Short mmCIF file of C-alpha atoms and ligand atoms in Angstrom, two decimals:
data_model
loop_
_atom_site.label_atom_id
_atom_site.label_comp_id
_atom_site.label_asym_id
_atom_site.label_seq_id
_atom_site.Cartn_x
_atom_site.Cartn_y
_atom_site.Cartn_z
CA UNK A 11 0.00 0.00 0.00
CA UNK A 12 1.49 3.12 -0.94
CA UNK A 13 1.01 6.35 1.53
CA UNK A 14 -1.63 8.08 0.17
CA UNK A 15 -4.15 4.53 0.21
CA UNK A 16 -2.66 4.65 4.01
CA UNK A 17 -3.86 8.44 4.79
CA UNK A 18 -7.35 7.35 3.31
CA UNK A 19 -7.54 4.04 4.63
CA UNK A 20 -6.85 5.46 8.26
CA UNK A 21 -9.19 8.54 7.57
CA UNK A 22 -11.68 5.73 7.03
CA UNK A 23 -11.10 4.50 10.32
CA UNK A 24 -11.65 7.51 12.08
CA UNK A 25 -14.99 8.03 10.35
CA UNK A 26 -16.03 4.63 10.63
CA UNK A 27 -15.42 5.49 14.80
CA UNK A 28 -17.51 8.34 14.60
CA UNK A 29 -20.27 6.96 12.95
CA UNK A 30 -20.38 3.96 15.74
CA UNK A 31 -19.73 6.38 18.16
CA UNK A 32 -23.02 8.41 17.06
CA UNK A 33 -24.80 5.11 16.84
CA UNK A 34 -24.21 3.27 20.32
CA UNK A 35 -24.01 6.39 22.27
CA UNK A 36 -26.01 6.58 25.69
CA UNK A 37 -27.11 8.23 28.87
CA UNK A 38 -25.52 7.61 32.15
CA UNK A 39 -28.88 7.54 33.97
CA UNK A 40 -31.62 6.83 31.08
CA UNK A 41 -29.66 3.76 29.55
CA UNK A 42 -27.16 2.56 32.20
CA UNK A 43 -28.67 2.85 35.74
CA UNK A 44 -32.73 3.39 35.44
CA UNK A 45 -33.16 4.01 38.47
CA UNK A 46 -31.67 0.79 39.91
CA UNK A 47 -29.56 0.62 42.90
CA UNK A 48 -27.10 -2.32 43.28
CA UNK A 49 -28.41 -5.31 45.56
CA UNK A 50 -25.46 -7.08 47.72
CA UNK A 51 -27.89 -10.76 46.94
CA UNK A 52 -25.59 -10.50 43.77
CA UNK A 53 -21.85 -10.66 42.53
CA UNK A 54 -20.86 -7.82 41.33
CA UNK A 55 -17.47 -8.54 39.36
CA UNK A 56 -17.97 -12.30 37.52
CA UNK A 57 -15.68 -15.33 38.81
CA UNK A 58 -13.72 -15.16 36.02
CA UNK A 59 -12.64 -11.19 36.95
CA UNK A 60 -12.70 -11.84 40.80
CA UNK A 61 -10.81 -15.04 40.26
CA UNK A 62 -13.19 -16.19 42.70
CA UNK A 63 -11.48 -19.80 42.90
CA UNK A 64 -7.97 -17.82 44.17
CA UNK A 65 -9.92 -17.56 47.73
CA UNK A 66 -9.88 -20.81 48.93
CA UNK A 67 -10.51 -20.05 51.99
CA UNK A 68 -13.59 -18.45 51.66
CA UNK A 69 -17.39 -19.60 51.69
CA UNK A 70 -20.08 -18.79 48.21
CA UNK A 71 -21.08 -16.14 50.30
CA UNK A 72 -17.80 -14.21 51.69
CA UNK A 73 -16.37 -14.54 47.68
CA UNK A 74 -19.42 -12.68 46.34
CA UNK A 75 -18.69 -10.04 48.78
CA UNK A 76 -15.24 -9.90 47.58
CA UNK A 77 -16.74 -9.41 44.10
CA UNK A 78 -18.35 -6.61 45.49
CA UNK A 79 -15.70 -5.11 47.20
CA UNK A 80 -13.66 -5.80 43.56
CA UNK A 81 -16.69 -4.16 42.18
CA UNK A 82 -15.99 -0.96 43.75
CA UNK A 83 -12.40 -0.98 43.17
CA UNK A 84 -13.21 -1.30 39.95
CA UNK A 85 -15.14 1.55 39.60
CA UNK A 86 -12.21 3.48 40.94
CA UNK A 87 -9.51 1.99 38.58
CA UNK A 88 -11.53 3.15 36.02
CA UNK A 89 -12.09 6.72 36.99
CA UNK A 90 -8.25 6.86 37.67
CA UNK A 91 -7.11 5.37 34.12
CA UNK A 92 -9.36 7.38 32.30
CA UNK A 93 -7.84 10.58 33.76
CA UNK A 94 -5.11 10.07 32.14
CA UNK A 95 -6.28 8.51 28.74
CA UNK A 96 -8.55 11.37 28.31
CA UNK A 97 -5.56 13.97 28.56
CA UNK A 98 -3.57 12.53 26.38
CA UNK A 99 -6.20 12.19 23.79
CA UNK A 100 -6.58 16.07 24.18
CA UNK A 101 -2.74 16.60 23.63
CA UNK A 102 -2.82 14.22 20.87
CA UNK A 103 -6.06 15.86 18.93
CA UNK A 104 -3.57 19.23 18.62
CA UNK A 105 -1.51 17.06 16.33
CA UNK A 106 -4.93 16.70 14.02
CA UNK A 107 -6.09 20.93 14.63
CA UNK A 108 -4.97 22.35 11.50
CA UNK A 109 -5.22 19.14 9.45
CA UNK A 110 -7.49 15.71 9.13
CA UNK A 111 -11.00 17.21 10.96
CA UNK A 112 -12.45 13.43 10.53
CA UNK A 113 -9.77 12.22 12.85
CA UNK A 114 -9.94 15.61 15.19
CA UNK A 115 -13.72 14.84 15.52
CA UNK A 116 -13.11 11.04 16.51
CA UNK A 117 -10.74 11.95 19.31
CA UNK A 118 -12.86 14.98 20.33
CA UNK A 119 -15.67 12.06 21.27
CA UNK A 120 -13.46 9.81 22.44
CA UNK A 121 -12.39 12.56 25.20
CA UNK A 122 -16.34 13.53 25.61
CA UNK A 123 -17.19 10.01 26.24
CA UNK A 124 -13.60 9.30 28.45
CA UNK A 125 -15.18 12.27 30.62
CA UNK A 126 -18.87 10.32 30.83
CA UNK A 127 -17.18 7.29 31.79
CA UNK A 128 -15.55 9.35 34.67
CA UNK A 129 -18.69 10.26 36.14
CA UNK A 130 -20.44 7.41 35.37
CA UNK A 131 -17.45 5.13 37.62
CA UNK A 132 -17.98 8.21 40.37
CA UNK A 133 -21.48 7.33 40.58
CA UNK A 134 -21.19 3.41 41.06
CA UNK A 135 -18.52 4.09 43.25
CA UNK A 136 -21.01 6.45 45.43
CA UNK A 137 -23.42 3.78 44.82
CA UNK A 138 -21.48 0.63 46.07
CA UNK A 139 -20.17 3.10 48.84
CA UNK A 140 -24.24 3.42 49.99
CA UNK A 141 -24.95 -0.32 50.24
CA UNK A 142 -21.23 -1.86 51.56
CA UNK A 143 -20.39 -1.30 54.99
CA UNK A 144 -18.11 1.68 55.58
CA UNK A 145 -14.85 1.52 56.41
CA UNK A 146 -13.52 0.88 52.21
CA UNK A 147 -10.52 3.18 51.27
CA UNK A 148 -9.37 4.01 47.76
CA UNK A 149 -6.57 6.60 48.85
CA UNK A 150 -4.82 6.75 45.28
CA UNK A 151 -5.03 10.44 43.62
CA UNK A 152 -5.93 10.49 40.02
CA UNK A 153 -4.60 13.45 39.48
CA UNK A 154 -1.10 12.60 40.87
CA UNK A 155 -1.21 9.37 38.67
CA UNK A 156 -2.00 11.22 35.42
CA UNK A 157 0.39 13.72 35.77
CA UNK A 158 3.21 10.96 36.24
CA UNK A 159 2.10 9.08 33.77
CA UNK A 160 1.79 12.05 31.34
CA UNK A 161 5.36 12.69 32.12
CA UNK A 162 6.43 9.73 30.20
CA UNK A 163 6.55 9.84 26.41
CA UNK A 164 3.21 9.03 24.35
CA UNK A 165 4.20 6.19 22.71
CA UNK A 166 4.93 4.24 25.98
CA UNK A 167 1.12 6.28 27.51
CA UNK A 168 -0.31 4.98 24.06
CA UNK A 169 0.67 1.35 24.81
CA UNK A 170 -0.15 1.25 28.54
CA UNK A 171 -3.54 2.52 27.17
CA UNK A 172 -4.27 -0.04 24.24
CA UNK A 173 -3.53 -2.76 26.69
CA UNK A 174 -6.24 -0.64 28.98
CA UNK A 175 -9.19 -0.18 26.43
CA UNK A 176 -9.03 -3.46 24.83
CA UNK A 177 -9.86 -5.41 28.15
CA UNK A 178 -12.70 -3.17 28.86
CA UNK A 179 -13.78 -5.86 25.52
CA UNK A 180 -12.61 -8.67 27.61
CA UNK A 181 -14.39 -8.08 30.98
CA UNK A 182 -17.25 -7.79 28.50
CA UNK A 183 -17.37 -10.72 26.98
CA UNK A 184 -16.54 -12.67 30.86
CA UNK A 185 -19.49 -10.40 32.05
CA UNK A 186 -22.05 -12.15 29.63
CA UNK A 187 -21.39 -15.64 30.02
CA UNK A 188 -24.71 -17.00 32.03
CA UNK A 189 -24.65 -16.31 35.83
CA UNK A 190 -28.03 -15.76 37.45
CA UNK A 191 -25.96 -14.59 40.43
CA UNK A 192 -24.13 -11.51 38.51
CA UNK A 193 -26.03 -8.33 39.19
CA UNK A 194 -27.86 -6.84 36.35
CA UNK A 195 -27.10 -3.19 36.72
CA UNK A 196 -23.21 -4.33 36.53
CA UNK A 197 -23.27 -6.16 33.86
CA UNK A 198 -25.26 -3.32 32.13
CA UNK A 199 -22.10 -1.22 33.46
CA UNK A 200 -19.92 -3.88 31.12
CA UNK A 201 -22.12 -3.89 28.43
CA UNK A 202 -22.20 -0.06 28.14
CA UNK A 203 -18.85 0.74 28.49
CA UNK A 204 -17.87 -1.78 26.22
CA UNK A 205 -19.60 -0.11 23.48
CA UNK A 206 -18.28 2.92 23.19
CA UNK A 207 -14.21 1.44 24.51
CA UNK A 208 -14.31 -0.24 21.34
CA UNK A 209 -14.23 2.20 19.48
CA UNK A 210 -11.36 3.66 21.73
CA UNK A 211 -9.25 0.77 21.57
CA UNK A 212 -8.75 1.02 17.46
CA UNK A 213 -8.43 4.99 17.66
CA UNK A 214 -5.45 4.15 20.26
CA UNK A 215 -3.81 1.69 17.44
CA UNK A 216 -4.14 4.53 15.07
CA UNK A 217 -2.48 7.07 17.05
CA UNK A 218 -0.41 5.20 18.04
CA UNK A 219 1.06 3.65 15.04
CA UNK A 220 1.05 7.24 13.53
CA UNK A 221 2.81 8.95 16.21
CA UNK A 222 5.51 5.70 16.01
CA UNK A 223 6.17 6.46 12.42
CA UNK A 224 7.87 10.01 13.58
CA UNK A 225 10.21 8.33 16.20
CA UNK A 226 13.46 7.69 16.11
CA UNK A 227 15.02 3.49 16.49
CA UNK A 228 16.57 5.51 19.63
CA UNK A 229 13.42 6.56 21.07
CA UNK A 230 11.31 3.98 20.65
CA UNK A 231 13.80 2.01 22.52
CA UNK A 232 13.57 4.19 25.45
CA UNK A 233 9.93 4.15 25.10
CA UNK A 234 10.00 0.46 25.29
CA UNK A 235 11.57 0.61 29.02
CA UNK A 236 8.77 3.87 29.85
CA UNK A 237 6.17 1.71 28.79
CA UNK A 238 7.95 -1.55 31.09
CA UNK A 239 7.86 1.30 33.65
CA UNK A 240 4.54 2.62 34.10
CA UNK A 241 3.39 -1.36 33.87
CA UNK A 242 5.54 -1.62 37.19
CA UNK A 243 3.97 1.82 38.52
CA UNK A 244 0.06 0.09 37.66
CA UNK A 245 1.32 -3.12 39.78
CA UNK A 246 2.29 -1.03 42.51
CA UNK A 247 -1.04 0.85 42.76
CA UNK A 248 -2.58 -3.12 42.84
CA UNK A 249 -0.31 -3.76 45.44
CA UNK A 250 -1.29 -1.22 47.45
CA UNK A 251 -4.91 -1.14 46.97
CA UNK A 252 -5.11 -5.13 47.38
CA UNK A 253 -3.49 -4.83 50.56
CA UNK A 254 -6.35 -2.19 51.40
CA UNK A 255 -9.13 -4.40 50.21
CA UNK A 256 -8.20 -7.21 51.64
CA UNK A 257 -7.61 -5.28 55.04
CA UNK A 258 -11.08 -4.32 54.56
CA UNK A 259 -12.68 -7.42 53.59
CA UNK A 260 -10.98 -8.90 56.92
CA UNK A 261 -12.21 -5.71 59.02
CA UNK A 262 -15.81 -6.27 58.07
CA UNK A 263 -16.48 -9.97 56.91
CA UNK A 264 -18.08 -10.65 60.58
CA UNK A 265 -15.61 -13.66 61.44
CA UNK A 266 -12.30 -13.73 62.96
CA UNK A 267 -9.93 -13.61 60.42
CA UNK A 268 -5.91 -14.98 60.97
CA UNK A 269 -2.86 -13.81 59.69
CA UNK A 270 -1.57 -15.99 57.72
CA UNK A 271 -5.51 -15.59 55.54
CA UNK A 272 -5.68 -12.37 55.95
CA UNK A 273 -1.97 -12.84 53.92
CA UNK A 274 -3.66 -14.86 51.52
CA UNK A 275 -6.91 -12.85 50.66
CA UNK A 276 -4.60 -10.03 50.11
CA UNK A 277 -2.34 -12.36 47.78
CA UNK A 278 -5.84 -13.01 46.31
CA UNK A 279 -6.92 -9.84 45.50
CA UNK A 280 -3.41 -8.63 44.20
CA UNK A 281 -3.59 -11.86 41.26
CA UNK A 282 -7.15 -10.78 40.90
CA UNK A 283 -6.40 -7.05 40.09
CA UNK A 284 -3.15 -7.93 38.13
CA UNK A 285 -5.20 -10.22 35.70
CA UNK A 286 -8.04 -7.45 35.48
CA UNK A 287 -5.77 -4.43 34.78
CA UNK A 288 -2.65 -6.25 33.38
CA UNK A 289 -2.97 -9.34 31.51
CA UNK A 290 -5.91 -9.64 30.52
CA UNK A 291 -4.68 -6.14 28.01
CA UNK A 292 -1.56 -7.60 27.44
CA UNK A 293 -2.29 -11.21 26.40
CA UNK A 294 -4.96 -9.80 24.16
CA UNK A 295 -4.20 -11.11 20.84
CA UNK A 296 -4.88 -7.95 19.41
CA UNK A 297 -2.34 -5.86 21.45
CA UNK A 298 0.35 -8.79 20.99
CA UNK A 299 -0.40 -7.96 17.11
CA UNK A 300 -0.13 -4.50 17.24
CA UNK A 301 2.81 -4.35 20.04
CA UNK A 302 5.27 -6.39 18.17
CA UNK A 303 4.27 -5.15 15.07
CA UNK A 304 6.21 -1.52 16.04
CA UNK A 305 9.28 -3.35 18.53
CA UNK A 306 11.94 -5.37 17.68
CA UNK A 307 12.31 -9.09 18.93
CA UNK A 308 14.67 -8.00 21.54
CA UNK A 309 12.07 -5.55 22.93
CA UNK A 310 9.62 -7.72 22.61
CA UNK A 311 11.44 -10.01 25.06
CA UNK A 312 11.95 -7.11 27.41
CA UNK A 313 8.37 -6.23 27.64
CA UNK A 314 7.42 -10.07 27.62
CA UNK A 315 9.70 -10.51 30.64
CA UNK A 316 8.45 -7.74 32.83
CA UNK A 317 5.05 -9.02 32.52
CA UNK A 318 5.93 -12.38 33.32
CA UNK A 319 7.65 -11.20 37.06
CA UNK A 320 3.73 -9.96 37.36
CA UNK A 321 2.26 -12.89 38.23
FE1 FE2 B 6 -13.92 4.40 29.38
FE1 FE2 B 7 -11.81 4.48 26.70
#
């Protein structure tokens, strides 16, 4: 393909986003919550998020509260990542102001809807907050995050972010397999969400494989190690906020609780969050595709290594 069938081809893309975008769009309260509140009778995250199996020490009941509790903190990953994925797609629109207005339009969505998402996690978080018992703590600042991970070059932000938006399409697809115990108004949450990431996830490959054609071997290389970096600053927020959960699942599950489970609930939760908001991104087929499609085999190993010390 020669580069002019490659500008139109990709201009096709972003106007093939928009008109999806248009399409599936919806209202936080009219399509997602109707007036529902969340019932603790139900799981909130599916086993196959929760890695409800990991707790073995736990009864049916105690594991759908940790689903619950995962629930919330899910909710609050969200609103984090997507403080940071909708900044950068406002610094990368500038690259699109005084040229392709098909593409500037498709990112100018993708931050509108980045921004609904926000308050739509702010809300089930509030919600989940109303019907748990109190005592839950997310203590990470968004803003703090997104301003460290904006510090890091784009390309590396653009690759932590593909990984993010395509298993939004993951949780989907675990959140529909048949469970009459999975609350409605999450799945919904799923569902929703989904729609409009998808979209996100191939405007990410676009910038991103257009902002990689202007870098250097050089700096790609270093953004191979920022991108190994801010994986490694993601794990550490999961550290940290699996050691909270599971402090508060212990606090509040109504039972005594010994050390060495409350060290294993926490070890739980930790390879619980790291398959939510690590692998299941980066063993996506699709970012494997697109990943070592721009790095060399070397860098591939790098990256491939770093993820495997996750688990
Ligand atoms: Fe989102
Ligand atoms: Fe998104």
């Amino acid at each position: 393909m020669n580069v002019i069938s490659d500008i139109f081809e990709s201009s096709d893309r972003y106007a093939r986003c928009i008109q999806t975008s248009k399409r599936v769009r919806w209202d936080i309260d009219k399509d997602v919550i109707r007036g529902r509140k969340f019932d603790t009778a139900y799981k909130f995250l599916p086993d196959g998020l929760s890695l409800a199996d990991a707790f073995t020490t736990l009864s049916a009941d105690e594991k759908r509260y940790i689903s619950q509790i995962q629930g919330r903190t899910y909710a609050n990953i969200f609103g984090l990542v997507e403080r940071f994925i909708n900044a950068k797609v406002l610094e990368l629109s500038e690259d699109h102001w005084f040229g392709d207005q098909v593409a500037l339009e498709a990112l100018v969505r993708f931050s509108d809807e980045e921004l609904k998402h926000q308050a739509l996690f702010r809300l089930v978080d509030a919600m989940i907050g109303e019907v748990l018992p109190a005592g839950y703590r997310f203590d990470i600042d968004h803003n703090v995050v997104a301003r460290a991970v904006l510090g890091k070059s784009t390309w590396a932000v653009l690759a932590l972010t593909l990984d993010i938006e395509l298993f939004t399409q993951l949780h989907y697809r675990q959140s529909i397999d048949s469970d009459i115990q999975l609350s409605e108004l999450f799945k919904d949450i799923f569902l929703f969400h989904w729609k409009e990431e998808s979209q996100h996830a191939i405007l990410d490959e676009l910038e991103w494989v257009r902002h990689d054609a202007g870098l250097t071997a050089d700096q790609r290389d270093t953004a191979v190690g920022e991108f190994i970096e801010l994986v490694g600053a993601v794990d550490g927020m999961l550290q940290a906020q699996a050691k909270a959960d599971g402090g508060y699942f212990t606090a509040t599950c109504r039972r005594a609780v010994h050390e060495a489970e409350a060290r294993a609930i926490e070890a739980a939760f930790l390879k619980a969050y790291r398959w939510q908001y690590i692998h299941s991104g980066a063993q996506h087929p699709h970012f494997h595709k697109v990943l070592s499609s721009l790095i060399t085999e070397k860098q591939a190993q790098h990256v491939q290594l770093a993820l495997a010390e996750l688990q």
